[in-house]
Amino acid sequence: MSEPQDTSCLDSLIEENRLALHQLQTLLGKLTPAVYRYAFGPTRRQSLGKHVRHILDHYDALLAGAGVGSIDYENRRRDERLETEPSLAVARLVEIGTVLSCLEAHQSATLKVRYPVEGASGCLSLTTSLARELAFLTSHTVHHMALLGMMAESLGVDLPVNFGVHPSTLRFWRRDATAPQAAGSFARSSKPRLVLSD
């Protein structure tokens, strides 16, 4: 039988995720639908909305799986409306933040994650915990937020210095007065603005 997870640890992980989702919600509040849907890259397959939808899908998978003891990140909802309608994405971010606040340490102390391996028949079933998956989601979300930040800034959206920066890096910046952020070298430069109409 597994030991219950430390409540303060779980609370900290939940708060890290909620802070990242709140930053994302703030970004979406600055975007027009046209900017949210704008297609980037030579193949025009990337958009801010697609990255946001991908982030939301992972939280949905965790929350659905935590209740039954098995998480499947591969079998995601992929609701295309979340890629094109920022107001729907904001509403979902708010819902997820609320549900995360209600998670408890005793919930599914031991979980399984389905992990498909290319060329293998079926999936691996990996043992994990709610805390471990929340730590994964922090890193996953912040990684995509860093990409979102670059994309949004290329369109002239102003972002705070800490947008898309992992909590471990933020802790380092606070500890180390010689860190680039503390020295001011992360100040945002002025960029030409691309204005997209709806």
PDB file of C-alpha atoms in Angstrom, residues 31-192:
ATOM      1  CA  LEU A  31      -5.171  38.684 -27.639  1.00  0.00           C
ATOM      2  CA  THR A  32      -7.713  39.266 -30.351  1.00  0.00           C
ATOM      3  CA  PRO A  33      -9.201  36.109 -31.886  1.00  0.00           C
ATOM      4  CA  ALA A  34      -7.213  36.843 -35.064  1.00  0.00           C
ATOM      5  CA  VAL A  35      -3.910  36.901 -33.172  1.00  0.00           C
ATOM      6  CA  TYR A  36      -4.917  33.760 -31.240  1.00  0.00           C
ATOM      7  CA  ARG A  37      -5.546  31.913 -34.528  1.00  0.00           C
ATOM      8  CA  TYR A  38      -2.646  33.436 -36.514  1.00  0.00           C
ATOM      9  CA  ALA A  39      -0.740  30.652 -38.326  1.00  0.00           C
ATOM     10  CA  PHE A  40       3.044  30.678 -37.828  1.00  0.00           C
ATOM     11  CA  GLY A  41       5.910  29.027 -39.661  1.00  0.00           C
ATOM     12  CA  PRO A  42       6.524  27.975 -43.240  1.00  0.00           C
ATOM     13  CA  THR A  43       3.858  25.258 -43.064  1.00  0.00           C
ATOM     14  CA  ARG A  44       1.394  27.536 -41.211  1.00  0.00           C
ATOM     15  CA  ARG A  45       0.587  24.700 -38.805  1.00  0.00           C
ATOM     16  CA  GLN A  46       1.434  26.451 -35.528  1.00  0.00           C
ATOM     17  CA  SER A  47      -0.748  28.935 -33.681  1.00  0.00           C
ATOM     18  CA  LEU A  48      -1.035  30.278 -30.174  1.00  0.00           C
ATOM     19  CA  GLY A  49      -4.414  28.571 -29.962  1.00  0.00           C
ATOM     20  CA  LYS A  50      -3.028  25.133 -30.806  1.00  0.00           C
ATOM     21  CA  HIS A  51      -0.451  25.354 -28.024  1.00  0.00           C
ATOM     22  CA  VAL A  52      -3.099  26.509 -25.552  1.00  0.00           C
ATOM     23  CA  ARG A  53      -5.432  23.676 -26.555  1.00  0.00           C
ATOM     24  CA  HIS A  54      -2.562  21.194 -26.126  1.00  0.00           C
ATOM     25  CA  ILE A  55      -1.882  22.488 -22.602  1.00  0.00           C
ATOM     26  CA  LEU A  56      -5.572  22.253 -21.688  1.00  0.00           C
ATOM     27  CA  ASP A  57      -5.788  18.701 -23.057  1.00  0.00           C
ATOM     28  CA  HIS A  58      -3.053  17.568 -20.680  1.00  0.00           C
ATOM     29  CA  TYR A  59      -4.825  19.021 -17.648  1.00  0.00           C
ATOM     30  CA  ASP A  60      -8.085  17.421 -18.762  1.00  0.00           C
ATOM     31  CA  ALA A  61      -6.301  14.062 -19.065  1.00  0.00           C
ATOM     32  CA  LEU A  62      -4.827  14.369 -15.574  1.00  0.00           C
ATOM     33  CA  LEU A  63      -8.097  15.402 -13.965  1.00  0.00           C
ATOM     34  CA  ALA A  64     -10.068  12.651 -15.717  1.00  0.00           C
ATOM     35  CA  GLY A  65      -7.442  10.030 -14.907  1.00  0.00           C
ATOM     36  CA  ALA A  66      -6.862  10.993 -11.279  1.00  0.00           C
ATOM     37  CA  GLY A  67     -10.449  10.075 -10.506  1.00  0.00           C
ATOM     38  CA  VAL A  68     -10.122   6.542 -11.885  1.00  0.00           C
ATOM     39  CA  GLY A  69      -6.458   5.878 -11.100  1.00  0.00           C
ATOM     40  CA  SER A  70      -5.180   5.785 -14.694  1.00  0.00           C
ATOM     41  CA  ILE A  71      -4.003   8.727 -16.825  1.00  0.00           C
ATOM     42  CA  ASP A  72      -3.803   8.619 -20.613  1.00  0.00           C
ATOM     43  CA  TYR A  73      -2.164  11.713 -22.116  1.00  0.00           C
ATOM     44  CA  GLU A  74      -2.226  10.113 -25.568  1.00  0.00           C
ATOM     45  CA  ASN A  75      -6.018   9.905 -25.748  1.00  0.00           C
ATOM     46  CA  ARG A  76      -6.743  13.647 -25.553  1.00  0.00           C
ATOM     47  CA  ARG A  77      -9.939  15.562 -26.341  1.00  0.00           C
ATOM     48  CA  ARG A  78      -8.384  17.834 -28.997  1.00  0.00           C
ATOM     49  CA  ASP A  79     -11.365  20.192 -29.042  1.00  0.00           C
ATOM     50  CA  GLU A  80     -10.567  22.439 -32.023  1.00  0.00           C
ATOM     51  CA  ARG A  81     -12.805  25.221 -30.683  1.00  0.00           C
ATOM     52  CA  LEU A  82     -10.202  25.786 -27.959  1.00  0.00           C
ATOM     53  CA  GLU A  83      -7.680  26.510 -30.750  1.00  0.00           C
ATOM     54  CA  THR A  84      -9.783  29.228 -32.350  1.00  0.00           C
ATOM     55  CA  GLU A  85     -11.903  30.792 -29.593  1.00  0.00           C
ATOM     56  CA  PRO A  86      -9.798  32.401 -26.853  1.00  0.00           C
ATOM     57  CA  SER A  87     -12.863  33.102 -24.698  1.00  0.00           C
ATOM     58  CA  LEU A  88     -13.596  29.355 -24.509  1.00  0.00           C
ATOM     59  CA  ALA A  89      -9.971  28.661 -23.629  1.00  0.00           C
ATOM     60  CA  VAL A  90     -10.082  31.272 -20.840  1.00  0.00           C
ATOM     61  CA  ALA A  91     -13.262  29.710 -19.435  1.00  0.00           C
ATOM     62  CA  ARG A  92     -11.594  26.291 -19.454  1.00  0.00           C
ATOM     63  CA  LEU A  93      -8.465  27.672 -17.746  1.00  0.00           C
ATOM     64  CA  VAL A  94     -10.655  29.078 -14.966  1.00  0.00           C
ATOM     65  CA  GLU A  95     -12.464  25.727 -14.574  1.00  0.00           C
ATOM     66  CA  ILE A  96      -9.204  23.788 -14.410  1.00  0.00           C
ATOM     67  CA  GLY A  97      -7.761  26.183 -11.820  1.00  0.00           C
ATOM     68  CA  THR A  98     -10.842  25.669  -9.656  1.00  0.00           C
ATOM     69  CA  VAL A  99     -10.706  21.878  -9.934  1.00  0.00           C
ATOM     70  CA  LEU A 100      -6.975  21.842  -9.167  1.00  0.00           C
ATOM     71  CA  SER A 101      -7.710  23.734  -5.934  1.00  0.00           C
ATOM     72  CA  CYS A 102     -10.003  20.896  -4.865  1.00  0.00           C
ATOM     73  CA  LEU A 103      -7.474  18.085  -5.330  1.00  0.00           C
ATOM     74  CA  GLU A 104      -6.513  16.396  -2.095  1.00  0.00           C
ATOM     75  CA  ALA A 105      -3.377  14.543  -1.057  1.00  0.00           C
ATOM     76  CA  HIS A 106      -5.192  11.276  -0.361  1.00  0.00           C
ATOM     77  CA  GLN A 107      -6.688  11.216  -3.874  1.00  0.00           C
ATOM     78  CA  SER A 108      -5.190   8.381  -5.894  1.00  0.00           C
ATOM     79  CA  ALA A 109      -1.887   8.247  -4.008  1.00  0.00           C
ATOM     80  CA  THR A 110      -0.794   5.692  -6.604  1.00  0.00           C
ATOM     81  CA  LEU A 111      -1.713   6.242 -10.232  1.00  0.00           C
ATOM     82  CA  LYS A 112      -0.860   4.581 -13.516  1.00  0.00           C
ATOM     83  CA  VAL A 113       0.086   6.419 -16.692  1.00  0.00           C
ATOM     84  CA  ARG A 114      -0.470   4.750 -20.046  1.00  0.00           C
ATOM     85  CA  TYR A 115       2.578   5.279 -22.240  1.00  0.00           C
ATOM     86  CA  PRO A 116       2.505   3.957 -25.813  1.00  0.00           C
ATOM     87  CA  VAL A 117       5.838   2.840 -27.220  1.00  0.00           C
ATOM     88  CA  GLU A 118       6.333   2.987 -30.989  1.00  0.00           C
ATOM     89  CA  GLY A 119       6.525  -0.492 -32.464  1.00  0.00           C
ATOM     90  CA  ALA A 120       5.392  -2.213 -29.268  1.00  0.00           C
ATOM     91  CA  SER A 121       2.077  -3.981 -28.993  1.00  0.00           C
ATOM     92  CA  GLY A 122       0.021  -2.010 -26.525  1.00  0.00           C
ATOM     93  CA  CYS A 123       1.157   0.488 -23.921  1.00  0.00           C
ATOM     94  CA  LEU A 124       3.424   0.553 -20.936  1.00  0.00           C
ATOM     95  CA  SER A 125       1.623   1.102 -17.656  1.00  0.00           C
ATOM     96  CA  LEU A 126       3.888   3.274 -15.505  1.00  0.00           C
ATOM     97  CA  THR A 127       3.418   3.792 -11.782  1.00  0.00           C
ATOM     98  CA  THR A 128       3.221   7.433 -10.762  1.00  0.00           C
ATOM     99  CA  SER A 129       1.543   9.764  -8.276  1.00  0.00           C
ATOM    100  CA  LEU A 130      -0.591  12.862  -8.362  1.00  0.00           C
ATOM    101  CA  ALA A 131       2.381  14.922  -7.137  1.00  0.00           C
ATOM    102  CA  ARG A 132       4.648  13.578  -9.888  1.00  0.00           C
ATOM    103  CA  GLU A 133       2.082  14.320 -12.584  1.00  0.00           C
ATOM    104  CA  LEU A 134       1.529  17.848 -11.261  1.00  0.00           C
ATOM    105  CA  ALA A 135       5.306  18.390 -11.406  1.00  0.00           C
ATOM    106  CA  PHE A 136       5.270  17.104 -14.993  1.00  0.00           C
ATOM    107  CA  LEU A 137       2.399  19.431 -15.911  1.00  0.00           C
ATOM    108  CA  THR A 138       4.212  22.454 -14.490  1.00  0.00           C
ATOM    109  CA  SER A 139       7.202  21.731 -16.733  1.00  0.00           C
ATOM    110  CA  HIS A 140       5.055  20.843 -19.739  1.00  0.00           C
ATOM    111  CA  THR A 141       2.909  23.968 -19.395  1.00  0.00           C
ATOM    112  CA  VAL A 142       5.836  26.336 -18.879  1.00  0.00           C
ATOM    113  CA  HIS A 143       7.673  24.805 -21.854  1.00  0.00           C
ATOM    114  CA  HIS A 144       4.703  25.570 -24.113  1.00  0.00           C
ATOM    115  CA  MET A 145       4.301  28.999 -22.522  1.00  0.00           C
ATOM    116  CA  ALA A 146       7.906  29.818 -23.473  1.00  0.00           C
ATOM    117  CA  LEU A 147       6.990  28.990 -27.077  1.00  0.00           C
ATOM    118  CA  LEU A 148       3.772  30.992 -26.762  1.00  0.00           C
ATOM    119  CA  GLY A 149       5.784  33.906 -25.408  1.00  0.00           C
ATOM    120  CA  MET A 150       8.131  33.939 -28.400  1.00  0.00           C
ATOM    121  CA  MET A 151       5.218  33.701 -30.818  1.00  0.00           C
ATOM    122  CA  ALA A 152       3.185  36.408 -29.066  1.00  0.00           C
ATOM    123  CA  GLU A 153       6.162  38.773 -28.813  1.00  0.00           C
ATOM    124  CA  SER A 154       6.840  38.355 -32.521  1.00  0.00           C
ATOM    125  CA  LEU A 155       3.345  39.794 -33.028  1.00  0.00           C
ATOM    126  CA  GLY A 156       4.086  42.716 -30.716  1.00  0.00           C
ATOM    127  CA  VAL A 157       2.368  41.463 -27.560  1.00  0.00           C
ATOM    128  CA  ASP A 158       4.050  42.780 -24.397  1.00  0.00           C
ATOM    129  CA  LEU A 159       4.728  40.107 -21.780  1.00  0.00           C
ATOM    130  CA  PRO A 160       6.181  40.194 -18.275  1.00  0.00           C
ATOM    131  CA  VAL A 161       9.792  39.051 -17.889  1.00  0.00           C
ATOM    132  CA  ASN A 162       8.723  35.938 -15.974  1.00  0.00           C
ATOM    133  CA  PHE A 163       6.227  34.689 -18.587  1.00  0.00           C
ATOM    134  CA  GLY A 164       7.093  31.130 -19.626  1.00  0.00           C
ATOM    135  CA  VAL A 165       9.930  30.867 -17.108  1.00  0.00           C
ATOM    136  CA  HIS A 166      10.065  27.694 -15.004  1.00  0.00           C
ATOM    137  CA  PRO A 167       9.650  28.081 -11.221  1.00  0.00           C
ATOM    138  CA  SER A 168      13.157  26.652 -10.699  1.00  0.00           C
ATOM    139  CA  THR A 169      14.620  29.449 -12.842  1.00  0.00           C
ATOM    140  CA  LEU A 170      12.570  32.058 -10.978  1.00  0.00           C
ATOM    141  CA  ARG A 171      13.932  30.688  -7.681  1.00  0.00           C
ATOM    142  CA  PHE A 172      17.467  30.903  -9.092  1.00  0.00           C
ATOM    143  CA  TRP A 173      16.912  34.509 -10.167  1.00  0.00           C
ATOM    144  CA  ARG A 174      15.719  35.406  -6.667  1.00  0.00           C
ATOM    145  CA  ARG A 175      18.772  33.760  -5.042  1.00  0.00           C
ATOM    146  CA  ASP A 176      21.459  34.979  -7.401  1.00  0.00           C
ATOM    147  CA  ALA A 177      21.934  38.725  -7.712  1.00  0.00           C
ATOM    148  CA  THR A 178      24.231  38.153 -10.710  1.00  0.00           C
ATOM    149  CA  ALA A 179      21.575  36.251 -12.643  1.00  0.00           C
ATOM    150  CA  PRO A 180      20.738  37.837 -16.021  1.00  0.00           C
ATOM    151  CA  GLN A 181      17.228  38.763 -14.907  1.00  0.00           C
ATOM    152  CA  ALA A 182      18.528  40.531 -11.789  1.00  0.00           C
ATOM    153  CA  ALA A 183      21.001  42.465 -13.946  1.00  0.00           C
ATOM    154  CA  GLY A 184      18.200  43.666 -16.188  1.00  0.00           C
ATOM    155  CA  SER A 185      19.367  41.965 -19.381  1.00  0.00           C
ATOM    156  CA  PHE A 186      15.948  40.385 -19.831  1.00  0.00           C
ATOM    157  CA  ALA A 187      14.231  43.715 -20.354  1.00  0.00           C
ATOM    158  CA  ARG A 188      11.895  43.564 -23.324  1.00  0.00           C
ATOM    159  CA  SER A 189      13.074  45.445 -26.357  1.00  0.00           C
ATOM    160  CA  SER A 190      10.666  47.416 -28.478  1.00  0.00           C
ATOM    161  CA  LYS A 191       9.591  45.457 -31.521  1.00  0.00           C
ATOM    162  CA  PRO A 192       7.651  46.352 -34.618  1.00  0.00           C
TER     163      PRO A 192
END
